[in-house]
JSON list of C-alpha atoms in Angstrom, two decimals:
[
{"chain": "A", "resi": 380, "resn": "UNK", "atom": "CA", "xyz": [139.15, 116.00, 55.22]},
{"chain": "A", "resi": 381, "resn": "UNK", "atom": "CA", "xyz": [136.09, 115.16, 53.11]},
{"chain": "A", "resi": 382, "resn": "UNK", "atom": "CA", "xyz": [134.02, 113.73, 55.97]},
{"chain": "A", "resi": 383, "resn": "UNK", "atom": "CA", "xyz": [135.01, 116.58, 58.28]},
{"chain": "A", "resi": 384, "resn": "UNK", "atom": "CA", "xyz": [134.26, 119.31, 55.75]},
{"chain": "A", "resi": 385, "resn": "UNK", "atom": "CA", "xyz": [130.62, 118.20, 55.51]},
{"chain": "A", "resi": 386, "resn": "UNK", "atom": "CA", "xyz": [130.17, 119.07, 59.20]},
{"chain": "A", "resi": 387, "resn": "UNK", "atom": "CA", "xyz": [131.66, 122.56, 59.09]},
{"chain": "A", "resi": 388, "resn": "UNK", "atom": "CA", "xyz": [129.48, 125.55, 58.21]},
{"chain": "A", "resi": 389, "resn": "UNK", "atom": "CA", "xyz": [130.05, 129.15, 57.22]},
{"chain": "A", "resi": 390, "resn": "UNK", "atom": "CA", "xyz": [128.28, 131.88, 59.20]},
{"chain": "A", "resi": 391, "resn": "UNK", "atom": "CA", "xyz": [126.98, 135.03, 57.51]},
{"chain": "A", "resi": 392, "resn": "UNK", "atom": "CA", "xyz": [124.69, 137.96, 58.13]},
{"chain": "A", "resi": 393, "resn": "UNK", "atom": "CA", "xyz": [122.84, 137.49, 54.84]},
{"chain": "A", "resi": 394, "resn": "UNK", "atom": "CA", "xyz": [122.58, 134.90, 52.10]},
{"chain": "A", "resi": 395, "resn": "UNK", "atom": "CA", "xyz": [125.23, 134.78, 49.37]},
{"chain": "A", "resi": 396, "resn": "UNK", "atom": "CA", "xyz": [127.54, 137.07, 51.33]},
{"chain": "A", "resi": 397, "resn": "UNK", "atom": "CA", "xyz": [131.16, 136.54, 52.29]},
{"chain": "A", "resi": 398, "resn": "UNK", "atom": "CA", "xyz": [131.21, 134.36, 55.45]},
{"chain": "A", "resi": 399, "resn": "UNK", "atom": "CA", "xyz": [131.89, 136.25, 58.67]},
{"chain": "A", "resi": 400, "resn": "UNK", "atom": "CA", "xyz": [132.80, 133.22, 60.78]},
{"chain": "A", "resi": 401, "resn": "UNK", "atom": "CA", "xyz": [132.83, 129.43, 61.02]},
{"chain": "A", "resi": 402, "resn": "UNK", "atom": "CA", "xyz": [130.84, 126.85, 63.01]},
{"chain": "A", "resi": 403, "resn": "UNK", "atom": "CA", "xyz": [130.66, 123.08, 63.36]},
{"chain": "A", "resi": 404, "resn": "UNK", "atom": "CA", "xyz": [127.88, 120.52, 63.75]},
{"chain": "A", "resi": 405, "resn": "UNK", "atom": "CA", "xyz": [127.42, 119.17, 67.25]},
{"chain": "A", "resi": 406, "resn": "UNK", "atom": "CA", "xyz": [124.28, 117.07, 66.95]},
{"chain": "A", "resi": 407, "resn": "UNK", "atom": "CA", "xyz": [121.34, 116.79, 64.52]},
{"chain": "A", "resi": 408, "resn": "UNK", "atom": "CA", "xyz": [120.63, 120.36, 63.34]},
{"chain": "A", "resi": 409, "resn": "UNK", "atom": "CA", "xyz": [122.60, 122.08, 66.12]},
{"chain": "A", "resi": 410, "resn": "UNK", "atom": "CA", "xyz": [125.86, 123.90, 65.46]},
{"chain": "A", "resi": 411, "resn": "UNK", "atom": "CA", "xyz": [128.46, 125.47, 67.73]},
{"chain": "A", "resi": 412, "resn": "UNK", "atom": "CA", "xyz": [129.71, 129.00, 67.07]},
{"chain": "A", "resi": 413, "resn": "UNK", "atom": "CA", "xyz": [131.50, 131.70, 69.04]},
{"chain": "A", "resi": 414, "resn": "UNK", "atom": "CA", "xyz": [129.44, 133.90, 71.33]},
{"chain": "A", "resi": 415, "resn": "UNK", "atom": "CA", "xyz": [131.11, 136.97, 69.82]},
{"chain": "A", "resi": 416, "resn": "UNK", "atom": "CA", "xyz": [129.91, 135.83, 66.38]},
{"chain": "A", "resi": 417, "resn": "UNK", "atom": "CA", "xyz": [126.33, 135.78, 67.65]},
{"chain": "A", "resi": 418, "resn": "UNK", "atom": "CA", "xyz": [126.79, 139.26, 69.11]},
{"chain": "A", "resi": 419, "resn": "UNK", "atom": "CA", "xyz": [128.12, 140.58, 65.79]},
{"chain": "A", "resi": 420, "resn": "UNK", "atom": "CA", "xyz": [125.54, 138.89, 63.52]},
{"chain": "A", "resi": 421, "resn": "UNK", "atom": "CA", "xyz": [121.93, 139.12, 64.66]},
{"chain": "A", "resi": 422, "resn": "UNK", "atom": "CA", "xyz": [120.12, 137.92, 61.50]},
{"chain": "A", "resi": 423, "resn": "UNK", "atom": "CA", "xyz": [122.20, 134.81, 61.10]},
{"chain": "A", "resi": 424, "resn": "UNK", "atom": "CA", "xyz": [122.38, 132.47, 58.12]},
{"chain": "A", "resi": 425, "resn": "UNK", "atom": "CA", "xyz": [124.64, 129.47, 57.62]},
{"chain": "A", "resi": 426, "resn": "UNK", "atom": "CA", "xyz": [126.12, 127.90, 54.50]},
{"chain": "A", "resi": 427, "resn": "UNK", "atom": "CA", "xyz": [126.25, 124.12, 54.12]},
{"chain": "A", "resi": 428, "resn": "UNK", "atom": "CA", "xyz": [128.59, 122.48, 51.65]},
{"chain": "A", "resi": 429, "resn": "UNK", "atom": "CA", "xyz": [127.01, 121.56, 48.28]},
{"chain": "A", "resi": 430, "resn": "UNK", "atom": "CA", "xyz": [123.61, 122.91, 49.38]},
{"chain": "A", "resi": 431, "resn": "UNK", "atom": "CA", "xyz": [123.63, 126.64, 50.10]},
{"chain": "A", "resi": 432, "resn": "UNK", "atom": "CA", "xyz": [122.31, 128.97, 52.77]},
{"chain": "A", "resi": 433, "resn": "UNK", "atom": "CA", "xyz": [119.91, 128.25, 55.66]},
{"chain": "A", "resi": 434, "resn": "UNK", "atom": "CA", "xyz": [118.40, 130.39, 58.39]},
{"chain": "A", "resi": 435, "resn": "UNK", "atom": "CA", "xyz": [119.49, 129.80, 61.99]},
{"chain": "A", "resi": 436, "resn": "UNK", "atom": "CA", "xyz": [118.44, 130.87, 65.47]},
{"chain": "A", "resi": 437, "resn": "UNK", "atom": "CA", "xyz": [120.13, 130.96, 68.86]},
{"chain": "A", "resi": 438, "resn": "UNK", "atom": "CA", "xyz": [119.48, 128.16, 71.37]},
{"chain": "A", "resi": 439, "resn": "UNK", "atom": "CA", "xyz": [121.72, 129.39, 74.21]},
{"chain": "A", "resi": 440, "resn": "UNK", "atom": "CA", "xyz": [125.03, 131.17, 74.78]},
{"chain": "A", "resi": 441, "resn": "UNK", "atom": "CA", "xyz": [127.83, 131.37, 77.34]},
{"chain": "A", "resi": 442, "resn": "UNK", "atom": "CA", "xyz": [129.76, 134.64, 77.06]},
{"chain": "A", "resi": 443, "resn": "UNK", "atom": "CA", "xyz": [132.43, 133.60, 79.59]},
{"chain": "A", "resi": 444, "resn": "UNK", "atom": "CA", "xyz": [133.71, 130.78, 77.36]},
{"chain": "A", "resi": 445, "resn": "UNK", "atom": "CA", "xyz": [132.81, 132.48, 74.04]},
{"chain": "A", "resi": 446, "resn": "UNK", "atom": "CA", "xyz": [130.47, 129.61, 73.12]},
{"chain": "A", "resi": 447, "resn": "UNK", "atom": "CA", "xyz": [126.99, 129.61, 71.60]},
{"chain": "A", "resi": 448, "resn": "UNK", "atom": "CA", "xyz": [124.72, 126.97, 70.06]},
{"chain": "A", "resi": 449, "resn": "UNK", "atom": "CA", "xyz": [122.38, 127.64, 67.14]},
{"chain": "A", "resi": 450, "resn": "UNK", "atom": "CA", "xyz": [119.60, 125.63, 65.50]},
{"chain": "A", "resi": 451, "resn": "UNK", "atom": "CA", "xyz": [119.73, 125.40, 61.69]},
{"chain": "A", "resi": 452, "resn": "UNK", "atom": "CA", "xyz": [116.33, 125.43, 59.99]},
{"chain": "A", "resi": 453, "resn": "UNK", "atom": "CA", "xyz": [115.77, 122.84, 57.26]},
{"chain": "A", "resi": 454, "resn": "UNK", "atom": "CA", "xyz": [119.29, 121.39, 56.97]},
{"chain": "A", "resi": 455, "resn": "UNK", "atom": "CA", "xyz": [120.08, 117.73, 57.64]},
{"chain": "A", "resi": 456, "resn": "UNK", "atom": "CA", "xyz": [123.42, 116.36, 58.81]},
{"chain": "A", "resi": 457, "resn": "UNK", "atom": "CA", "xyz": [124.26, 112.67, 58.94]},
{"chain": "A", "resi": 458, "resn": "UNK", "atom": "CA", "xyz": [127.47, 112.91, 60.96]},
{"chain": "A", "resi": 459, "resn": "UNK", "atom": "CA", "xyz": [128.68, 115.12, 63.79]},
{"chain": "A", "resi": 460, "resn": "UNK", "atom": "CA", "xyz": [132.06, 116.27, 65.02]},
{"chain": "A", "resi": 461, "resn": "UNK", "atom": "CA", "xyz": [133.28, 114.37, 68.08]},
{"chain": "A", "resi": 462, "resn": "UNK", "atom": "CA", "xyz": [134.89, 116.32, 70.93]},
{"chain": "A", "resi": 463, "resn": "UNK", "atom": "CA", "xyz": [137.96, 114.72, 72.52]},
{"chain": "A", "resi": 464, "resn": "UNK", "atom": "CA", "xyz": [137.49, 113.69, 76.16]},
{"chain": "A", "resi": 465, "resn": "UNK", "atom": "CA", "xyz": [140.66, 115.52, 77.26]},
{"chain": "A", "resi": 466, "resn": "UNK", "atom": "CA", "xyz": [142.99, 118.23, 76.02]},
{"chain": "A", "resi": 467, "resn": "UNK", "atom": "CA", "xyz": [145.83, 117.50, 73.63]},
{"chain": "A", "resi": 468, "resn": "UNK", "atom": "CA", "xyz": [149.38, 117.67, 74.94]},
{"chain": "A", "resi": 469, "resn": "UNK", "atom": "CA", "xyz": [151.75, 120.53, 74.16]},
{"chain": "A", "resi": 470, "resn": "UNK", "atom": "CA", "xyz": [153.58, 119.61, 70.95]},
{"chain": "A", "resi": 471, "resn": "UNK", "atom": "CA", "xyz": [150.74, 117.49, 69.52]},
{"chain": "A", "resi": 472, "resn": "UNK", "atom": "CA", "xyz": [150.02, 118.03, 65.83]},
{"chain": "A", "resi": 473, "resn": "UNK", "atom": "CA", "xyz": [146.67, 119.63, 64.99]},
{"chain": "A", "resi": 474, "resn": "UNK", "atom": "CA", "xyz": [144.88, 121.21, 62.05]},
{"chain": "A", "resi": 475, "resn": "UNK", "atom": "CA", "xyz": [142.05, 123.65, 61.58]},
{"chain": "A", "resi": 476, "resn": "UNK", "atom": "CA", "xyz": [139.46, 124.10, 58.83]},
{"chain": "A", "resi": 477, "resn": "UNK", "atom": "CA", "xyz": [137.52, 127.33, 58.52]},
{"chain": "A", "resi": 478, "resn": "UNK", "atom": "CA", "xyz": [136.03, 129.96, 56.22]},
{"chain": "A", "resi": 479, "resn": "UNK", "atom": "CA", "xyz": [138.28, 133.01, 55.83]},
{"chain": "A", "resi": 480, "resn": "UNK", "atom": "CA", "xyz": [137.21, 133.06, 52.16]},
{"chain": "A", "resi": 481, "resn": "UNK", "atom": "CA", "xyz": [133.82, 133.02, 50.44]},
{"chain": "A", "resi": 482, "resn": "UNK", "atom": "CA", "xyz": [132.28, 129.54, 50.51]},
{"chain": "A", "resi": 483, "resn": "UNK", "atom": "CA", "xyz": [135.73, 127.94, 50.43]},
{"chain": "A", "resi": 484, "resn": "UNK", "atom": "CA", "xyz": [137.43, 125.91, 53.14]},
{"chain": "A", "resi": 485, "resn": "UNK", "atom": "CA", "xyz": [140.91, 126.87, 54.26]},
{"chain": "A", "resi": 486, "resn": "UNK", "atom": "CA", "xyz": [142.95, 124.28, 56.18]},
{"chain": "A", "resi": 487, "resn": "UNK", "atom": "CA", "xyz": [146.01, 124.98, 58.32]},
{"chain": "A", "resi": 488, "resn": "UNK", "atom": "CA", "xyz": [148.42, 122.72, 60.18]},
{"chain": "A", "resi": 489, "resn": "UNK", "atom": "CA", "xyz": [150.29, 123.39, 63.41]},
{"chain": "A", "resi": 490, "resn": "UNK", "atom": "CA", "xyz": [150.90, 122.18, 66.95]},
{"chain": "A", "resi": 491, "resn": "UNK", "atom": "CA", "xyz": [149.53, 122.87, 70.41]},
{"chain": "A", "resi": 492, "resn": "UNK", "atom": "CA", "xyz": [152.04, 125.33, 71.86]},
{"chain": "A", "resi": 493, "resn": "UNK", "atom": "CA", "xyz": [150.60, 126.08, 75.31]},
{"chain": "A", "resi": 494, "resn": "UNK", "atom": "CA", "xyz": [147.75, 125.52, 77.78]},
{"chain": "A", "resi": 495, "resn": "UNK", "atom": "CA", "xyz": [146.09, 127.83, 80.32]},
{"chain": "A", "resi": 496, "resn": "UNK", "atom": "CA", "xyz": [147.05, 130.94, 78.40]},
{"chain": "A", "resi": 497, "resn": "UNK", "atom": "CA", "xyz": [146.23, 134.36, 79.87]},
{"chain": "A", "resi": 498, "resn": "UNK", "atom": "CA", "xyz": [143.80, 135.29, 77.11]},
{"chain": "A", "resi": 499, "resn": "UNK", "atom": "CA", "xyz": [140.76, 137.50, 77.68]},
{"chain": "A", "resi": 500, "resn": "UNK", "atom": "CA", "xyz": [137.48, 136.58, 76.03]},
{"chain": "A", "resi": 501, "resn": "UNK", "atom": "CA", "xyz": [135.01, 139.09, 74.61]},
{"chain": "A", "resi": 502, "resn": "UNK", "atom": "CA", "xyz": [133.65, 139.64, 78.13]},
{"chain": "A", "resi": 503, "resn": "UNK", "atom": "CA", "xyz": [137.00, 141.03, 79.22]},
{"chain": "A", "resi": 504, "resn": "UNK", "atom": "CA", "xyz": [137.48, 138.14, 81.63]},
{"chain": "A", "resi": 505, "resn": "UNK", "atom": "CA", "xyz": [140.12, 135.40, 81.19]},
{"chain": "A", "resi": 506, "resn": "UNK", "atom": "CA", "xyz": [138.99, 132.58, 78.91]},
{"chain": "A", "resi": 507, "resn": "UNK", "atom": "CA", "xyz": [138.99, 129.51, 81.18]},
{"chain": "A", "resi": 508, "resn": "UNK", "atom": "CA", "xyz": [141.53, 126.81, 80.29]},
{"chain": "A", "resi": 509, "resn": "UNK", "atom": "CA", "xyz": [142.49, 128.50, 77.01]},
{"chain": "A", "resi": 510, "resn": "UNK", "atom": "CA", "xyz": [144.97, 126.83, 74.69]},
{"chain": "A", "resi": 511, "resn": "UNK", "atom": "CA", "xyz": [147.35, 128.30, 72.13]},
{"chain": "A", "resi": 512, "resn": "UNK", "atom": "CA", "xyz": [148.29, 126.77, 68.78]},
{"chain": "A", "resi": 513, "resn": "UNK", "atom": "CA", "xyz": [150.63, 127.71, 65.95]},
{"chain": "A", "resi": 514, "resn": "UNK", "atom": "CA", "xyz": [148.03, 127.78, 63.17]},
{"chain": "A", "resi": 515, "resn": "UNK", "atom": "CA", "xyz": [147.37, 131.14, 61.53]},
{"chain": "A", "resi": 516, "resn": "UNK", "atom": "CA", "xyz": [143.92, 132.74, 61.62]},
{"chain": "A", "resi": 517, "resn": "UNK", "atom": "CA", "xyz": [142.28, 135.54, 59.63]},
{"chain": "A", "resi": 518, "resn": "UNK", "atom": "CA", "xyz": [138.84, 137.12, 59.38]},
{"chain": "A", "resi": 519, "resn": "UNK", "atom": "CA", "xyz": [136.22, 134.37, 59.16]},
{"chain": "A", "resi": 520, "resn": "UNK", "atom": "CA", "xyz": [138.27, 131.79, 61.08]},
{"chain": "A", "resi": 521, "resn": "UNK", "atom": "CA", "xyz": [136.51, 132.35, 64.43]},
{"chain": "A", "resi": 522, "resn": "UNK", "atom": "CA", "xyz": [134.66, 129.20, 65.45]},
{"chain": "A", "resi": 523, "resn": "UNK", "atom": "CA", "xyz": [136.86, 126.87, 63.39]},
{"chain": "A", "resi": 524, "resn": "UNK", "atom": "CA", "xyz": [137.37, 123.44, 64.96]},
{"chain": "A", "resi": 525, "resn": "UNK", "atom": "CA", "xyz": [140.89, 122.49, 65.97]},
{"chain": "A", "resi": 526, "resn": "UNK", "atom": "CA", "xyz": [141.25, 118.81, 65.17]},
{"chain": "A", "resi": 527, "resn": "UNK", "atom": "CA", "xyz": [143.65, 116.08, 66.23]},
{"chain": "A", "resi": 528, "resn": "UNK", "atom": "CA", "xyz": [145.24, 113.73, 63.71]},
{"chain": "A", "resi": 529, "resn": "UNK", "atom": "CA", "xyz": [142.71, 111.13, 64.97]},
{"chain": "A", "resi": 530, "resn": "UNK", "atom": "CA", "xyz": [139.82, 113.30, 63.78]},
{"chain": "A", "resi": 531, "resn": "UNK", "atom": "CA", "xyz": [138.60, 114.55, 67.17]},
{"chain": "A", "resi": 532, "resn": "UNK", "atom": "CA", "xyz": [138.00, 118.15, 68.14]},
{"chain": "A", "resi": 533, "resn": "UNK", "atom": "CA", "xyz": [140.53, 119.33, 70.72]},
{"chain": "A", "resi": 534, "resn": "UNK", "atom": "CA", "xyz": [139.67, 123.04, 70.64]},
{"chain": "A", "resi": 535, "resn": "UNK", "atom": "CA", "xyz": [137.72, 125.80, 68.95]},
{"chain": "A", "resi": 536, "resn": "UNK", "atom": "CA", "xyz": [139.17, 129.04, 67.63]},
{"chain": "A", "resi": 537, "resn": "UNK", "atom": "CA", "xyz": [138.21, 132.13, 69.62]},
{"chain": "A", "resi": 538, "resn": "UNK", "atom": "CA", "xyz": [140.77, 134.61, 68.28]},
{"chain": "A", "resi": 539, "resn": "UNK", "atom": "CA", "xyz": [144.14, 134.74, 66.59]},
{"chain": "A", "resi": 540, "resn": "UNK", "atom": "CA", "xyz": [146.39, 136.29, 63.99]},
{"chain": "A", "resi": 541, "resn": "UNK", "atom": "CA", "xyz": [148.76, 135.19, 61.23]},
{"chain": "A", "resi": 542, "resn": "UNK", "atom": "CA", "xyz": [151.08, 133.53, 63.77]},
{"chain": "A", "resi": 543, "resn": "UNK", "atom": "CA", "xyz": [148.95, 132.30, 66.66]},
{"chain": "A", "resi": 544, "resn": "UNK", "atom": "CA", "xyz": [145.56, 130.82, 67.52]},
{"chain": "A", "resi": 545, "resn": "UNK", "atom": "CA", "xyz": [143.83, 131.27, 70.88]},
{"chain": "A", "resi": 546, "resn": "UNK", "atom": "CA", "xyz": [141.18, 128.65, 71.48]},
{"chain": "A", "resi": 547, "resn": "UNK", "atom": "CA", "xyz": [138.58, 127.18, 73.81]},
{"chain": "A", "resi": 548, "resn": "UNK", "atom": "CA", "xyz": [139.83, 123.79, 75.02]},
{"chain": "A", "resi": 549, "resn": "UNK", "atom": "CA", "xyz": [138.09, 120.44, 74.57]},
{"chain": "A", "resi": 550, "resn": "UNK", "atom": "CA", "xyz": [137.71, 119.98, 78.31]},
{"chain": "A", "resi": 551, "resn": "UNK", "atom": "CA", "xyz": [135.93, 123.33, 78.68]},
{"chain": "A", "resi": 552, "resn": "UNK", "atom": "CA", "xyz": [133.74, 122.60, 75.65]},
{"chain": "A", "resi": 553, "resn": "UNK", "atom": "CA", "xyz": [132.74, 119.24, 77.15]},
{"chain": "A", "resi": 554, "resn": "UNK", "atom": "CA", "xyz": [131.78, 120.98, 80.38]},
{"chain": "A", "resi": 555, "resn": "UNK", "atom": "CA", "xyz": [129.69, 123.79, 78.93]},
{"chain": "A", "resi": 556, "resn": "UNK", "atom": "CA", "xyz": [128.33, 122.54, 75.60]},
{"chain": "A", "resi": 557, "resn": "UNK", "atom": "CA", "xyz": [125.88, 119.83, 76.76]},
{"chain": "A", "resi": 558, "resn": "UNK", "atom": "CA", "xyz": [124.22, 122.37, 79.07]},
{"chain": "A", "resi": 559, "resn": "UNK", "atom": "CA", "xyz": [123.74, 125.21, 76.60]},
{"chain": "A", "resi": 560, "resn": "UNK", "atom": "CA", "xyz": [122.86, 122.82, 73.75]},
{"chain": "A", "resi": 561, "resn": "UNK", "atom": "CA", "xyz": [119.83, 121.77, 75.81]},
{"chain": "A", "resi": 562, "resn": "UNK", "atom": "CA", "xyz": [118.80, 125.41, 76.14]},
{"chain": "A", "resi": 563, "resn": "UNK", "atom": "CA", "xyz": [119.94, 125.89, 79.74]},
{"chain": "A", "resi": 564, "resn": "UNK", "atom": "CA", "xyz": [122.30, 128.50, 81.17]},
{"chain": "A", "resi": 565, "resn": "UNK", "atom": "CA", "xyz": [125.70, 127.24, 82.28]},
{"chain": "A", "resi": 566, "resn": "UNK", "atom": "CA", "xyz": [126.45, 128.43, 85.81]},
{"chain": "A", "resi": 567, "resn": "UNK", "atom": "CA", "xyz": [130.16, 128.95, 86.36]},
{"chain": "A", "resi": 568, "resn": "UNK", "atom": "CA", "xyz": [131.47, 128.21, 89.85]},
{"chain": "A", "resi": 569, "resn": "UNK", "atom": "CA", "xyz": [132.43, 131.36, 91.76]},
{"chain": "A", "resi": 570, "resn": "UNK", "atom": "CA", "xyz": [134.72, 131.73, 94.77]},
{"chain": "A", "resi": 571, "resn": "UNK", "atom": "CA", "xyz": [134.37, 134.95, 96.74]},
{"chain": "A", "resi": 572, "resn": "UNK", "atom": "CA", "xyz": [132.63, 136.80, 99.56]},
{"chain": "A", "resi": 573, "resn": "UNK", "atom": "CA", "xyz": [129.20, 138.28, 99.82]},
{"chain": "A", "resi": 574, "resn": "UNK", "atom": "CA", "xyz": [128.44, 141.23, 102.10]},
{"chain": "A", "resi": 575, "resn": "UNK", "atom": "CA", "xyz": [125.06, 141.39, 103.84]},
{"chain": "A", "resi": 576, "resn": "UNK", "atom": "CA", "xyz": [123.54, 143.81, 106.28]},
{"chain": "A", "resi": 577, "resn": "UNK", "atom": "CA", "xyz": [123.21, 142.22, 109.72]},
{"chain": "A", "resi": 578, "resn": "UNK", "atom": "CA", "xyz": [119.47, 142.58, 110.07]},
{"chain": "A", "resi": 579, "resn": "UNK", "atom": "CA", "xyz": [117.32, 141.07, 112.81]},
{"chain": "A", "resi": 580, "resn": "UNK", "atom": "CA", "xyz": [116.45, 138.22, 110.45]},
{"chain": "A", "resi": 581, "resn": "UNK", "atom": "CA", "xyz": [120.15, 137.45, 109.82]},
{"chain": "A", "resi": 582, "resn": "UNK", "atom": "CA", "xyz": [120.95, 137.60, 113.55]},
{"chain": "A", "resi": 583, "resn": "UNK", "atom": "CA", "xyz": [118.16, 135.12, 114.32]},
{"chain": "A", "resi": 584, "resn": "UNK", "atom": "CA", "xyz": [119.01, 132.85, 111.34]},
{"chain": "A", "resi": 585, "resn": "UNK", "atom": "CA", "xyz": [122.67, 132.43, 112.33]},
{"chain": "A", "resi": 586, "resn": "UNK", "atom": "CA", "xyz": [122.40, 133.01, 116.08]},
{"chain": "A", "resi": 587, "resn": "UNK", "atom": "CA", "xyz": [124.91, 135.86, 115.98]},
{"chain": "A", "resi": 588, "resn": "UNK", "atom": "CA", "xyz": [126.09, 137.31, 119.33]},
{"chain": "A", "resi": 589, "resn": "UNK", "atom": "CA", "xyz": [125.37, 140.90, 118.13]},
{"chain": "A", "resi": 590, "resn": "UNK", "atom": "CA", "xyz": [122.33, 143.07, 117.71]},
{"chain": "A", "resi": 591, "resn": "UNK", "atom": "CA", "xyz": [123.49, 145.19, 114.79]},
{"chain": "A", "resi": 592, "resn": "UNK", "atom": "CA", "xyz": [126.21, 145.35, 112.10]}
]
């Protein structure tokens, strides 16, 4: 708990305020938070254990997976939270640590209860590969890491209530996070159809046996 707590931060709109959300350290001075937290808090500050408040700025975001990465100005972190290479199994024991209270960590224990839940993210679209856990969540818990008993992150809280947590899975975090942490946009694969007017250029490009359409 002690080593993990040093790598979890509180997110607030102004210094010395009650935290509005939680984040965790990914590498150097970069932290991972929820996209919906970024949308709600424009002038963002973060609180580091035993030190106080620091300013932060957005690096990149991915609304579809409710992920965002911020850069923390002036703070130094010696260790980072490791993301598990694959999702935990249903029934595995997990715990979360977050900030539903002012500058005070709250820990909760539970199990992974389901995968691929039909849960909509803040964009209104289904959160890809969402998982559900039995830990309870309250205001300020968004962004809390969901940890395995081996100390690896297996998910990140996106939403929840006093009975259930809905979270972004480790596999989805591993897919998206390295891209947005480098400042690039993550391009989600899309399956569908595109409609185009059959112009002369299109007819010539594809050798279509028509002259209009």
